[in-house]
Amino acid sequence: MKKKLFITGIILVTGLMLASCGQKATTEEKAKEETTMSFDTTGYTSGTIVQSKAEGDCEWTIKLKDGRFLDPMAIDKDFMKDGATVWIKFLPQRRMQRCDKASPVAISEIKLRE
């Protein structure tokens, strides 16, 4: 009787261990899917970071698809890469332009495009 109980216990423990190993992989896959979900671009405008070394020009601007240039009042150093494509949300600023070609804006959100 004790031998049957012992064998049944070992079978149950082994079964539980095998079942839990499969669950962990599923959980890891779900977590990976959540982090790689596509992000909602609603309200964002696409643009390209442009660096200029011309005298009297803004050093960093964002060129929009329609050809307009934006002069961000503040931009994170992580995004200061010439040619980087970004998604932005911005607010126009009522202040004097620092350069002729770009309109001053405040960046409310910015994300790198992939």
XYZ file of C-alpha atoms in Angstrom:
114
model
C 0.000 0.000 0.000
C 2.783 2.418 0.932
C 4.621 1.540 -2.269
C 1.545 2.424 -4.412
C 1.135 5.730 -2.565
C 4.826 6.524 -3.035
C 4.720 5.790 -6.794
C 1.498 7.809 -7.194
C 3.131 10.747 -5.372
C 6.201 10.644 -7.610
C 4.012 10.548 -10.723
C 1.974 13.541 -9.489
C 5.067 15.597 -8.631
C 6.667 14.790 -11.999
C 3.445 15.700 -13.825
C 3.196 19.036 -11.985
C 6.817 19.864 -12.760
C 6.348 19.163 -16.456
C 3.119 21.173 -16.584
C 4.676 24.193 -14.860
C 7.650 24.244 -17.248
C 5.299 24.625 -20.197
C 3.437 27.476 -18.488
C 6.599 29.491 -17.934
C 7.455 29.475 -21.631
C 3.932 30.603 -22.495
C 4.158 33.451 -19.972
C 7.507 34.574 -21.400
C 6.085 34.539 -24.933
C 3.107 36.661 -23.849
C 5.405 39.186 -22.172
C 7.507 39.405 -25.342
C 4.394 39.975 -27.480
C 3.229 42.777 -25.169
C 6.533 44.640 -25.418
C 6.695 44.382 -29.214
C 3.109 45.486 -29.868
C 2.892 48.140 -32.534
C 2.391 51.575 -31.126
C -0.649 53.703 -31.982
C 0.427 56.595 -34.226
C -2.820 58.532 -33.774
C -2.014 62.184 -33.150
C 1.654 61.791 -34.078
C 3.363 63.396 -37.059
C 6.284 61.707 -38.772
C 9.470 63.625 -39.346
C 13.198 63.368 -39.892
C 15.852 64.951 -37.679
C 18.107 67.273 -39.705
C 21.382 68.802 -38.538
C 22.636 71.983 -40.178
C 26.063 73.539 -39.780
C 25.237 76.593 -41.891
C 25.796 79.942 -40.221
C 22.577 81.598 -39.025
C 20.615 78.365 -39.341
C 19.116 76.261 -36.554
C 21.485 73.428 -35.702
C 18.718 70.832 -35.139
C 15.391 70.851 -36.974
C 12.709 68.323 -37.811
C 11.637 68.044 -41.443
C 8.026 66.979 -41.971
C 6.745 65.001 -44.962
C 5.133 68.125 -46.441
C 8.529 69.863 -46.547
C 8.019 72.171 -43.547
C 10.747 72.460 -40.917
C 10.182 72.655 -37.161
C 12.589 74.206 -34.668
C 12.192 72.301 -31.374
C 12.797 74.508 -28.356
C 14.207 71.511 -26.462
C 15.110 68.087 -27.816
C 16.586 65.141 -25.933
C 20.188 64.280 -26.835
C 19.072 60.713 -27.653
C 17.247 62.089 -30.702
C 20.064 64.348 -31.949
C 21.101 62.059 -34.800
C 21.073 63.444 -38.324
C 18.650 61.446 -40.469
C 16.837 59.746 -37.575
C 13.135 59.249 -38.294
C 10.751 60.064 -35.452
C 7.107 60.293 -34.458
C 6.334 63.589 -32.723
C 3.543 65.489 -31.056
C 4.208 69.205 -30.887
C 2.659 72.560 -30.048
C 3.434 75.687 -32.113
C 5.101 78.446 -30.082
C 4.332 82.141 -30.370
C 7.854 83.444 -30.234
C 10.412 84.882 -32.573
C 12.014 82.417 -34.960
C 15.659 81.538 -34.350
C 16.160 80.644 -38.023
C 14.407 81.506 -41.274
C 13.383 78.068 -42.457
C 11.850 76.567 -39.276
C 8.898 77.404 -37.045
C 9.438 77.196 -33.277
C 7.617 74.328 -31.540
C 7.494 72.644 -28.157
C 7.809 68.858 -28.407
C 5.261 67.171 -26.131
C 6.143 63.592 -27.170
C 8.798 62.055 -29.389
C 9.556 58.431 -30.315
C 11.995 56.864 -32.757
C 10.367 55.297 -35.817
C 11.370 51.780 -36.792
